[in-house]
mmCIF file of C-alpha atoms and ligand atoms in Angstrom:
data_model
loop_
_atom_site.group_PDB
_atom_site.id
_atom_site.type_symbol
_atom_site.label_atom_id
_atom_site.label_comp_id
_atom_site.label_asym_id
_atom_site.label_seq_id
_atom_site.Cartn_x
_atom_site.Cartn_y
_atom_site.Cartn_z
ATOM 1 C CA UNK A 178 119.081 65.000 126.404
ATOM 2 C CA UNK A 179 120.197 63.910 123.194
ATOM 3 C CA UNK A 180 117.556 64.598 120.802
ATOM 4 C CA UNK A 181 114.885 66.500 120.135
ATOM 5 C CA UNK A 182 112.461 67.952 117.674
ATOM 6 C CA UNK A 183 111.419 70.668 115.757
ATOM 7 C CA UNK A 184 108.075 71.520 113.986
ATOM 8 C CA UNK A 185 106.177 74.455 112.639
ATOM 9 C CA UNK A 186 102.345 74.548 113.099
ATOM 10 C CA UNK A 187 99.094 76.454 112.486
ATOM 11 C CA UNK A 188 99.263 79.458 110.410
ATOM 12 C CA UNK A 189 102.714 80.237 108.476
ATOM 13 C CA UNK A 190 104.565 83.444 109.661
ATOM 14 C CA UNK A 191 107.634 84.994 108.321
ATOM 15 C CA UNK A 192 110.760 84.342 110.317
ATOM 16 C CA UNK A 193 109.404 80.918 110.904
ATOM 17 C CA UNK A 194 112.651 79.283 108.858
ATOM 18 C CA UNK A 195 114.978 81.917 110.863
ATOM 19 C CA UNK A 196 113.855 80.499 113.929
ATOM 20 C CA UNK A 197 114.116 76.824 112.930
ATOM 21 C CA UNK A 198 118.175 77.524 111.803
ATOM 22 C CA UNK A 199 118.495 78.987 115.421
ATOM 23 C CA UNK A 200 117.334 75.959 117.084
ATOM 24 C CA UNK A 201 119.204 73.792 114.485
ATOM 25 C CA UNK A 202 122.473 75.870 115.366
ATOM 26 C CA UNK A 203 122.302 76.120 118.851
ATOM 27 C CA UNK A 204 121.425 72.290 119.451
ATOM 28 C CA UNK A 205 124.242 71.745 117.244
ATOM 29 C CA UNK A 206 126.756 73.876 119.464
ATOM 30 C CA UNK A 207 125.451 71.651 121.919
ATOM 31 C CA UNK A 208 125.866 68.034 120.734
ATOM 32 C CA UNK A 209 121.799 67.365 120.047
ATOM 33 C CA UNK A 210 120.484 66.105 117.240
ATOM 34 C CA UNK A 211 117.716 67.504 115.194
ATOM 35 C CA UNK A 212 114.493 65.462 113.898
ATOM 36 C CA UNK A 213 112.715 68.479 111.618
ATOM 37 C CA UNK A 214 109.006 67.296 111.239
ATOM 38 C CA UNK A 215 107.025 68.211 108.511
ATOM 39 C CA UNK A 216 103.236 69.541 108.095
ATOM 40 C CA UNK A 217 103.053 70.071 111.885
ATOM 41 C CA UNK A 218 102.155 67.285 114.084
ATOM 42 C CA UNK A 219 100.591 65.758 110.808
ATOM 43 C CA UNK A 220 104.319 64.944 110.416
ATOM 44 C CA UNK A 221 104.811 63.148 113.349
ATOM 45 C CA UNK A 222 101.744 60.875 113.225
ATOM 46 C CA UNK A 223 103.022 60.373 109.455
ATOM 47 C CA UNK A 224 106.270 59.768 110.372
ATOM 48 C CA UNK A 225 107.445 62.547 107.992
ATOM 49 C CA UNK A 226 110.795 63.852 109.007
ATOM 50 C CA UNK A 227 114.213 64.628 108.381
ATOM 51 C CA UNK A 228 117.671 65.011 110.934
ATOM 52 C CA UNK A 229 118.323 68.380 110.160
ATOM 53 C CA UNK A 230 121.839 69.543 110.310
ATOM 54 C CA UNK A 231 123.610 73.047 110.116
ATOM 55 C CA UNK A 232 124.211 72.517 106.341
ATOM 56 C CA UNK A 233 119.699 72.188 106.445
ATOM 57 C CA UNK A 234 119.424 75.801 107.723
ATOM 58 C CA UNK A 235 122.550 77.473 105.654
ATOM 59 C CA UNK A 236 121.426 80.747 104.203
ATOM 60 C CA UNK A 237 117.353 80.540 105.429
ATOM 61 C CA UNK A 238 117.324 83.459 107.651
ATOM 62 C CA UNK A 239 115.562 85.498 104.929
ATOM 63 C CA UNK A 240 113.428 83.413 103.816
ATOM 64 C CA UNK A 241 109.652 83.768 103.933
ATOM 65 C CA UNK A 242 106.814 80.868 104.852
ATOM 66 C CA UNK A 243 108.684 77.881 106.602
ATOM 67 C CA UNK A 244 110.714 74.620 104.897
ATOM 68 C CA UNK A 245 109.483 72.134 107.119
ATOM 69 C CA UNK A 246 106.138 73.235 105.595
ATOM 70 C CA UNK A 247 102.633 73.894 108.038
ATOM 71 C CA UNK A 248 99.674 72.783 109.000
ATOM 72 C CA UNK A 249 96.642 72.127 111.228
ATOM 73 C CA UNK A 250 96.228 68.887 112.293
ATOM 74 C CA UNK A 251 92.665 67.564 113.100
ATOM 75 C CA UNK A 252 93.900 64.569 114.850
ATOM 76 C CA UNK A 253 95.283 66.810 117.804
ATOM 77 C CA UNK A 254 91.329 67.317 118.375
ATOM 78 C CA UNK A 255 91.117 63.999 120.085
ATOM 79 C CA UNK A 256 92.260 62.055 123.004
ATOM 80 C CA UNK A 257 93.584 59.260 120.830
ATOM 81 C CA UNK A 258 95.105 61.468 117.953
ATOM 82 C CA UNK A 259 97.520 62.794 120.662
ATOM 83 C CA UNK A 260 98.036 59.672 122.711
ATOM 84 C CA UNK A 261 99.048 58.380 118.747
ATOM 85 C CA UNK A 262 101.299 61.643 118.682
ATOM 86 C CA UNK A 263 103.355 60.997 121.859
ATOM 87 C CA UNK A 264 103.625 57.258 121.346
ATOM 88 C CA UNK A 265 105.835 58.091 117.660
ATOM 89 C CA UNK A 266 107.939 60.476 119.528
ATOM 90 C CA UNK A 267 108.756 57.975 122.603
ATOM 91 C CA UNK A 268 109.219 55.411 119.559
ATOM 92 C CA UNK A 269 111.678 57.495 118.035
ATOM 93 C CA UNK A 270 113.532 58.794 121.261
ATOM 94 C CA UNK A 271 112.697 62.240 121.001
ATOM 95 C CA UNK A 272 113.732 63.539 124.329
ATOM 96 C CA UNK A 273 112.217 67.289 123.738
ATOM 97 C CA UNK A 274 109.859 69.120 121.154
ATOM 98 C CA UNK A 275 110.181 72.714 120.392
ATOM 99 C CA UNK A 276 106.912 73.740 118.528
ATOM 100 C CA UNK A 277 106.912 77.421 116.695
ATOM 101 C CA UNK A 278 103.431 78.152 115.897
ATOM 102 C CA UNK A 279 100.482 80.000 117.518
ATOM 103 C CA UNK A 280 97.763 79.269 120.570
ATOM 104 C CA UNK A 281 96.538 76.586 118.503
ATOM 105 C CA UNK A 282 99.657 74.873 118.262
ATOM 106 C CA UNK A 283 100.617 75.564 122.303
ATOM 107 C CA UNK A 284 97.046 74.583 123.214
ATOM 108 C CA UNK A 285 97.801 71.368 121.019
ATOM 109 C CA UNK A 286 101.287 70.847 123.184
ATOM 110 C CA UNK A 287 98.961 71.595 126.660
ATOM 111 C CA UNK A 288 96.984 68.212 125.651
ATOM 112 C CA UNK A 289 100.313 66.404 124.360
ATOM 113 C CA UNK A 290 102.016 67.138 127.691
ATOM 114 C CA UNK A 291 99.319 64.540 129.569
ATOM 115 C CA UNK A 292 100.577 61.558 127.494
ATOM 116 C CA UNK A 293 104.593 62.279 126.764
ATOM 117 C CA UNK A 294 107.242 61.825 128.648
ATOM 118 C CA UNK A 295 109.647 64.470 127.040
ATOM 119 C CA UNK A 296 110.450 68.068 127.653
ATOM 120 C CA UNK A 297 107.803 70.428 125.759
ATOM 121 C CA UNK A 298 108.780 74.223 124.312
ATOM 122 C CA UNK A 299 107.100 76.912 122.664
ATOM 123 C CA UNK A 300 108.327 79.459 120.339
ATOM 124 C CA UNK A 301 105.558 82.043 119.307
ATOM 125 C CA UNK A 302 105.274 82.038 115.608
ATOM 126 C CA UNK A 303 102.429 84.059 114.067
ATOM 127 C CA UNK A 304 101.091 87.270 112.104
ATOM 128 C CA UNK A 305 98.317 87.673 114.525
ATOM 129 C CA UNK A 306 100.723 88.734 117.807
ATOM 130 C CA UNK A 307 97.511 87.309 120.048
ATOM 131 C CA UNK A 308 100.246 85.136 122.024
ATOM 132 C CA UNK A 309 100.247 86.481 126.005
ATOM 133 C CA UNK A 310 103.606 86.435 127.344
ATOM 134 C CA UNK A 311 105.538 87.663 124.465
ATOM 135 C CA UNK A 312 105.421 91.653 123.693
ATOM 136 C CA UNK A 313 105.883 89.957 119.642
ATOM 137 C CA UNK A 314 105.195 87.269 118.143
ATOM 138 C CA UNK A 315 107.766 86.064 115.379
ATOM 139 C CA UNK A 316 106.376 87.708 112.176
ATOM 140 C CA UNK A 317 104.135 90.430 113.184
ATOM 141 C CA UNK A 318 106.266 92.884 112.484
ATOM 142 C CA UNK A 319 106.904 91.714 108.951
ATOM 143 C CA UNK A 320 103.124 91.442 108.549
ATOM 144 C CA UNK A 321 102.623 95.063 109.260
ATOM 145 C CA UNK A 322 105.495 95.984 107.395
ATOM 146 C CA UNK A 323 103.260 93.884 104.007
ATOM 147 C CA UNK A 324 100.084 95.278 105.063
ATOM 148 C CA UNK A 325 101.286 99.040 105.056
ATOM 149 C CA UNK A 326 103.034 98.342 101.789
ATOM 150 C CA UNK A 327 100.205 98.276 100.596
ATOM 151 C CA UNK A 328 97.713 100.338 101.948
ATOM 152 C CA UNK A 329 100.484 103.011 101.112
ATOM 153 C CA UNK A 330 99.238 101.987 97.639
ATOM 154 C CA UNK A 331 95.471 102.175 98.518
ATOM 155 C CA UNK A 332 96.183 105.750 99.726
ATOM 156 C CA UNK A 333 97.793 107.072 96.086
ATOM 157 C CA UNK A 334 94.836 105.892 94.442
ATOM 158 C CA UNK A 335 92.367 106.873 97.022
ATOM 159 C CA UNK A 336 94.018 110.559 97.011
ATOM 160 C CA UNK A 337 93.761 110.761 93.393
ATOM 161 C CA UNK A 338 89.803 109.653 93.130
ATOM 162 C CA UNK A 339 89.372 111.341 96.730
ATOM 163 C CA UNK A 340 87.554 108.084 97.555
ATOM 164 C CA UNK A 341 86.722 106.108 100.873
ATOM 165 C CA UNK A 342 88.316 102.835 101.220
ATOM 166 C CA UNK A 343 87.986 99.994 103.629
ATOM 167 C CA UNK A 344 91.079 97.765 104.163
ATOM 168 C CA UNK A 345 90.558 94.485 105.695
ATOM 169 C CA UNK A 346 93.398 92.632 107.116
ATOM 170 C CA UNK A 347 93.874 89.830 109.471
ATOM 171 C CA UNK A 348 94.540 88.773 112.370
ATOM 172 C CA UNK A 349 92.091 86.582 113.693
ATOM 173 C CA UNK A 350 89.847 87.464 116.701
ATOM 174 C CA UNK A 351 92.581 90.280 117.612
ATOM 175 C CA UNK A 352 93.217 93.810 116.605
ATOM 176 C CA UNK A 353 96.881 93.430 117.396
ATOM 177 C CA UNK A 354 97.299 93.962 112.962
ATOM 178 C CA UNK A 355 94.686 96.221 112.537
ATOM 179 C CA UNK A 356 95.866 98.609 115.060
ATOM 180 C CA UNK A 357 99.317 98.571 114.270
ATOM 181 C CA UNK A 358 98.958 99.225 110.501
ATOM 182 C CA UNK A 359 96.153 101.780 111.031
ATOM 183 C CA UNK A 360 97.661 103.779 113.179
ATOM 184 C CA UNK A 361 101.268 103.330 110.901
ATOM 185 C CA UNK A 362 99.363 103.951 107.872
ATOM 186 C CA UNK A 363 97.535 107.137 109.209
ATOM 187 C CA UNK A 364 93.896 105.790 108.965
ATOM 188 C CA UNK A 365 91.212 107.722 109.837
ATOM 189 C CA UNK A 366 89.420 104.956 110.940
ATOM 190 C CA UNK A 367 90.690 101.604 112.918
ATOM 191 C CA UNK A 368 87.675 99.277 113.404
ATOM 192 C CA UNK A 369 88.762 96.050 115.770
ATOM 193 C CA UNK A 370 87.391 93.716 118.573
ATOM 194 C CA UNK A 371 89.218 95.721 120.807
ATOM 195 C CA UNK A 372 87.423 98.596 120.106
ATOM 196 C CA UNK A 373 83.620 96.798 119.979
ATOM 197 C CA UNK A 374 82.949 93.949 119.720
ATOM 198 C CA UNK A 375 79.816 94.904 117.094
ATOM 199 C CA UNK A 376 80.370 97.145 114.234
ATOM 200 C CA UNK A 377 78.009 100.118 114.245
ATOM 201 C CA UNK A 378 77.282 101.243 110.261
ATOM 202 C CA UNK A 379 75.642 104.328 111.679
ATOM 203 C CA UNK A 380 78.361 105.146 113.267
ATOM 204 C CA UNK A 381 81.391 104.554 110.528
ATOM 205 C CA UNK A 382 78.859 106.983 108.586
ATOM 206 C CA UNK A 383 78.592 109.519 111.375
ATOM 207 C CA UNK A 384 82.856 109.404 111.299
ATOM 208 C CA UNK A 385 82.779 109.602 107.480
ATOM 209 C CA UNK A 386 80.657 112.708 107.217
ATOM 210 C CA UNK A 387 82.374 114.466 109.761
ATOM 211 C CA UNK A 388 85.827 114.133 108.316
ATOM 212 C CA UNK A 389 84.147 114.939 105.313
ATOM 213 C CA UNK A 390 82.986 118.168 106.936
ATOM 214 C CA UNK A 391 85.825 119.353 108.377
ATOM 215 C CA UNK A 392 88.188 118.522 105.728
ATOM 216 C CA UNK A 393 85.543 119.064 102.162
ATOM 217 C CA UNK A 394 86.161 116.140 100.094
ATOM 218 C CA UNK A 395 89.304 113.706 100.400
ATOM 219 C CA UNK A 396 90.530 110.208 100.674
ATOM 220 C CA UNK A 397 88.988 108.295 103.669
ATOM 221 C CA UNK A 398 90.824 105.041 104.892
ATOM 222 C CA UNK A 399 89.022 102.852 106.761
ATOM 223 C CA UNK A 400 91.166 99.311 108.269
ATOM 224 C CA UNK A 401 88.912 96.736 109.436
ATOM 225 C CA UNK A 402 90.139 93.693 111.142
ATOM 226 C CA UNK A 403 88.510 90.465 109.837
ATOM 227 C CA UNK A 404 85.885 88.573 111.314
ATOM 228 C CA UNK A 405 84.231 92.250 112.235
ATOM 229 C CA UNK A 406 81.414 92.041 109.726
ATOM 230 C CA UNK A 407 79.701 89.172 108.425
ATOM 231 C CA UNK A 408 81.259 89.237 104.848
ATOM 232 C CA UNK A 409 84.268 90.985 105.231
ATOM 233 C CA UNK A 410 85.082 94.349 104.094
ATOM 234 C CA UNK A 411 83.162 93.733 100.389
ATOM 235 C CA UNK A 412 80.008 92.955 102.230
ATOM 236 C CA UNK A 413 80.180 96.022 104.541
ATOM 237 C CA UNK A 414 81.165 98.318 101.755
ATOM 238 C CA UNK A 415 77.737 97.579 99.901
ATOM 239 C CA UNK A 416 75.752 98.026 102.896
ATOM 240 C CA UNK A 417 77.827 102.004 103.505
ATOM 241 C CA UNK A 418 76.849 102.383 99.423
ATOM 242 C CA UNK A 419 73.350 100.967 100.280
ATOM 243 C CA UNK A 420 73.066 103.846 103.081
ATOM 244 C CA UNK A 421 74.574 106.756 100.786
ATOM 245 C CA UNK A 422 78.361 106.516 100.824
ATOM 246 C CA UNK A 423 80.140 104.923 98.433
ATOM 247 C CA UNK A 424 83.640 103.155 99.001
ATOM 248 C CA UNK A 425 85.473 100.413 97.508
ATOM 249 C CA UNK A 426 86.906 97.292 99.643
ATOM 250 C CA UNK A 427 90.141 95.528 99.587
ATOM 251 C CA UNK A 428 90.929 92.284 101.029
ATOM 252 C CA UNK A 429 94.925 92.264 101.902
ATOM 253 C CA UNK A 430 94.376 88.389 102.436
ATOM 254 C CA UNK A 431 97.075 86.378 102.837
ATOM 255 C CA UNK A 432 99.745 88.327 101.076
ATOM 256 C CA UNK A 433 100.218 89.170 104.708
ATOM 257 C CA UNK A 434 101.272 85.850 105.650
ATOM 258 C CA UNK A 435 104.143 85.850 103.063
ATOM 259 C CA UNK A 436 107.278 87.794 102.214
ATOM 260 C CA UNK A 437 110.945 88.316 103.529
ATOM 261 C CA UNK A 438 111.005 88.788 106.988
ATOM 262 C CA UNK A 439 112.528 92.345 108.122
ATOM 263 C CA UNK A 440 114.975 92.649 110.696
ATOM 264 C CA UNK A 441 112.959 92.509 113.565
ATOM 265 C CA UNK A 442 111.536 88.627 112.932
ATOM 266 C CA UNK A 443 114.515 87.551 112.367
ATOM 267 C CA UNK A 444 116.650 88.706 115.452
ATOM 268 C CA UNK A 445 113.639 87.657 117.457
ATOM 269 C CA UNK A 446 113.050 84.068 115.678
ATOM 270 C CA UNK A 447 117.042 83.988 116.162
ATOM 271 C CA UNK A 448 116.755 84.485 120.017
ATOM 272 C CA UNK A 449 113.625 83.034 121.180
ATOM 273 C CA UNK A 450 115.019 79.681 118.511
ATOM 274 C CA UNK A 451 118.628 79.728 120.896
ATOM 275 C CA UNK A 452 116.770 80.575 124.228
ATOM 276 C CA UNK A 453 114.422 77.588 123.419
ATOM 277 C CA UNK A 454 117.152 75.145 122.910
ATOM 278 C CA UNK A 455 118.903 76.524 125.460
ATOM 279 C CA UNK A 456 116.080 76.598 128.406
ATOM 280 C CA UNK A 457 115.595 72.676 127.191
ATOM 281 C CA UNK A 458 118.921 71.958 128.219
ATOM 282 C CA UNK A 459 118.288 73.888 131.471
ATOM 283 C CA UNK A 460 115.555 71.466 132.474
ATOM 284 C CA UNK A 461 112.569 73.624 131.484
ATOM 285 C CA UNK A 462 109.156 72.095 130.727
ATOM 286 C CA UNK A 463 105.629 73.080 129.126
ATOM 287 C CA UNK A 464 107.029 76.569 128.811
ATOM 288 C CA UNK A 465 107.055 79.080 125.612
ATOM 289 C CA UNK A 466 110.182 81.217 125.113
ATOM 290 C CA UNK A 467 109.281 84.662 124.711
ATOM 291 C CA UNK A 468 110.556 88.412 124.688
ATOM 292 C CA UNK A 469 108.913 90.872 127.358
ATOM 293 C CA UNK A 470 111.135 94.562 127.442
ATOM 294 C CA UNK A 471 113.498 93.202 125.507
ATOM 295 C CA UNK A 472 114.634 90.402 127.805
ATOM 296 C CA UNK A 473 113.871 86.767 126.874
ATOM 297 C CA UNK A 474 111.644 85.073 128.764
ATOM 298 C CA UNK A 475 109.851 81.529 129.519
ATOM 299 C CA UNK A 476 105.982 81.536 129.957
ATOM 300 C CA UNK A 477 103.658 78.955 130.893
ATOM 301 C CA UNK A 478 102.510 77.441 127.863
ATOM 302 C CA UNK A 479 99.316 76.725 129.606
ATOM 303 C CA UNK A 480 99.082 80.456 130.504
ATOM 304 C CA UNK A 481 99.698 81.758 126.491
ATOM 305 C CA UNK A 482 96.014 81.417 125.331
ATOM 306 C CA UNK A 483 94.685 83.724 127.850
ATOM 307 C CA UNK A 484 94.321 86.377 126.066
ATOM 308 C CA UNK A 485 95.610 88.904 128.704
ATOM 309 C CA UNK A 486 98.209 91.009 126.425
ATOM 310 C CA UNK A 487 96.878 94.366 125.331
ATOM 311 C CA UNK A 488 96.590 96.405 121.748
ATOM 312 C CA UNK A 489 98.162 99.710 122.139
ATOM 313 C CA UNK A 490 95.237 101.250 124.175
ATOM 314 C CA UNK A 491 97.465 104.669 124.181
ATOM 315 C CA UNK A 492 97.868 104.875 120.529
ATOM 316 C CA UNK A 493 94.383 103.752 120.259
ATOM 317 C CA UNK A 494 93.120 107.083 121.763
ATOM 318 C CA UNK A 495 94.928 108.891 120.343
ATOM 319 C CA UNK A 496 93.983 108.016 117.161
ATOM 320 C CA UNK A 497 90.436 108.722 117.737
ATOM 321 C CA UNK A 498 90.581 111.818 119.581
ATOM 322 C CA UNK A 499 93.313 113.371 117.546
ATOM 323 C CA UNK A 500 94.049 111.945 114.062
ATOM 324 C CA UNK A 501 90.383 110.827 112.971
ATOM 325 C CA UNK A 502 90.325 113.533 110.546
HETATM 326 O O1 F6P B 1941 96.665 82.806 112.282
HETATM 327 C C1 F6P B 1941 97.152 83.344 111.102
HETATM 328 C C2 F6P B 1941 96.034 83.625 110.132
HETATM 329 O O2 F6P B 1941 96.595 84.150 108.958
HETATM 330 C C3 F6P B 1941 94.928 84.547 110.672
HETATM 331 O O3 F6P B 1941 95.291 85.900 110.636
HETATM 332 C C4 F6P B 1941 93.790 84.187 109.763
HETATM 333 O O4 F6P B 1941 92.538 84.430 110.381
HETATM 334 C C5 F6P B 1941 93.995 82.711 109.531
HETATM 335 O O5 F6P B 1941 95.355 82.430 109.818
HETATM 336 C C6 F6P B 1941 93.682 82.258 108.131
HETATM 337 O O6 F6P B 1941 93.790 80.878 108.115
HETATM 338 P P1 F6P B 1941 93.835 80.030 106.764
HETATM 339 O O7 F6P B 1941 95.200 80.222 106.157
HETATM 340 O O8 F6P B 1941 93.600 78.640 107.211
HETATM 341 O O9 F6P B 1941 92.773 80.587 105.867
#
C-alpha cells in the first residue's frame, strides 16, 4: 500500500479536521501518501484534491466543521455515478479510502466496494451518534455540549417569565441528541422516536398540567427531537397555545453542527483516525473503525446502518418516573 485517501462526507461534525490530521500523521509515520478529497465523493468524480502532508494538518485539532469541506453527493445514488467514482480512484492509484462521515456516507462505500479494487474504511463522523458499532460517534459529544449551552440559556429566561418552552434539536430519525441533552439539561420532558414514534398533544398537555400541579407555576422545558412533528417545534407550539397552553419554540438548528470540538471528539477522532490507517495497513477491508468500552474496534461497514445501538433506555426511565417534575 502506498497511497490512499481521505474524504469527509454527509453532514459536518466537529472533530472531523482532528480526525483527518490523525490519519494524515499516522500514514505519514508509515511512509503513505495522502490524496485529501474535497466536497465528499463530489471531489473525487471532480477530481478535486490535494496530497496532504503533516505541515496540511499542523495545529487543526481544534478546529470546528472540516477543511477538506462536505457534502452529499447525488451521483453515489446510481450504478454509474459510483462505477465513475471507483474508475478516478484506480486512475489515480489510490490503493485505500478512509471515509469519515455518517450511514449515508458508509452506505455510499457498501455500493463503491462492488466496483473498486482498493481497501475501504470507515471512521464515524456525525452529531447524530445513529452509527451501530461505535458507543460515539466523532462529534456527538461536542453537539451536546452546544445544545446544552444553550438550553442553559432557554432555562434563565424561562425561570424568569416561568414559561414553557419547547427545544428542538437534531439528530435525524434518532433520539441519541435529544436524550442526551434532555436528560443533561434537566428537562421535564424528552420527546424522541425512541420513545413513540407519534407525538401525542394530549398527552404533552396531560405532563404539563401535572408538573404544573405539583409544583404551582414554573419554567417547563420541553426537548423535542426533529422530524417528531410535522413543522417542527414552532408548529407544535401553536397547536399546545391552540389547546390552552402557551409556550414559545426554539429551533437550536445547526449551531449544533458547529463549534470547537471538546476533548472527547478529539481524542476519539485522534484514535479511530490512527486505528483506521493502521487496520489498512493490517489488511482490513469494508470495515468502520470504532470505539465499543473504550477499546477500538473494526465493524462491518455493511453492518453500521442497522440501527441496532440503543439511547440510554436506563436514563430514559428514569427521567420519566423520577425527574418529570
Ligand atoms: O446528520 C447531521 C444532521 O445535522 C442531522 O442532525 C440533520 O437532520 C441533518 O444533518 C441536516 O442536514 P442539512 O445540513 O442538509 O440540512
Amino acid at each position: 500500500m502506498k497511497r490512499i485517501g481521505v474524504l469527509t462526507s454527509g453532514g459536518d461534525a466537529p472533530g472531523m479536521n482532528a480526525a483527518i490530521r490523525a490519519v494524515v500523521l499516522t500514514a505519514n509515520a508509515a511512509e503513505l501518501e495522502v490524496v485529501g478529497f474535497e466536497y465528499g465523493y463530489n471531489g473525487i468524480l471532480e477530481r478535486q484534491y490535494l496530497t496532504l502532508t503533516p505541515y496540511h494538518v499542523n495545529h487543526l485539532i481544534q478546529h470546528g466543521g472540516t477543511v477538506l469541506k462536505s457534502a452529499r453527493c447525488q451521483a453515489m445514488f446510481s450504478d454509474d455515478g459510483v462505477k465513475q467514482v471507483a474508475a478516478v480512484l484506480h486512475e489515480l492509484a489510490i490503493d485505500a479510502l478512509v471515509l469519515i462521515g455518517g450511514d449515508g456516507t458508509f452506505r455510499g462505500a457498501v455500493q463503491l466496494s462492488q466496483h473498486y479494487q482498493g481497501a475501504l474504511m470507515g471512521v464515524p463522523g456525525t452529531i447524530d451518534n445513529d452509527v451501530d458499532g461505535t458507543d460515539f460517534t466523532i462529534g456527538f459529544h461536542t453537539a451536546v455540549d452546544t445544545a446544552l449551552d444553550a438550553i442553559d440559556k432557554i432555562r434563565d429566561t424561562a425561570d424568569a417569565f416561568e414559561r414553557i418552552f419547547l427545544v428542538e434539536v437534531m439528530g435525524r430519525h434518532t433520539g441519541y441528541l435529544a436524550v442526551a441533552a434532555g436528560i443533561a439539561a434537566g428537562a421535564e420532558q424528552i420527546i424522541c422516536p425512541e420513545l413513540a414514534s407519534e407525538l401525542d398533544t394530549a398527552k404533552i398537555l396531560q405532563h404539563i398540567r401535572n408538573a404544573q400541579q405539583h409544583r404551582g407555576r414554573c419554567s417547563y422545558l420541553i426537548v423535542l427531537a426533529e422530524t417528531m412533528y410535522p413543522g417542527g417545534a414552532a408548529a407544535l407550539a401553536l397547536e399546545l397555545e391552540r389547546q390552552g397552553v402557551e409556550c414559545r419554540a426554539s429551533v437550536l438548528g445547526h449551531i449544533q453542527r458547529g463549534g470547537r470540538p471538546v476533548g472527547a471528539d478529539r481524542i476519539l477522532a485522534t484514535k479511530l483516525g490512527a486505528y483506521a490507517v493502521e487496520q489498512l495497513l493490517q489488511g482490513a477491508h469494508l470495515m468502520m473503525a470504532g470505539e465499543v468500552n473504550a477499546q477500538a474496534t473494526l465493524y462491518p461497514l455493511i453492518k453500521t446502518g442497522d440501527k441496532q445501538k440503543k439511547v440510554d433506555q436506563y436514563l430514559l426511565n428514569w427521567q420519566q418516573q423520577v425527574a418529570q417534575y
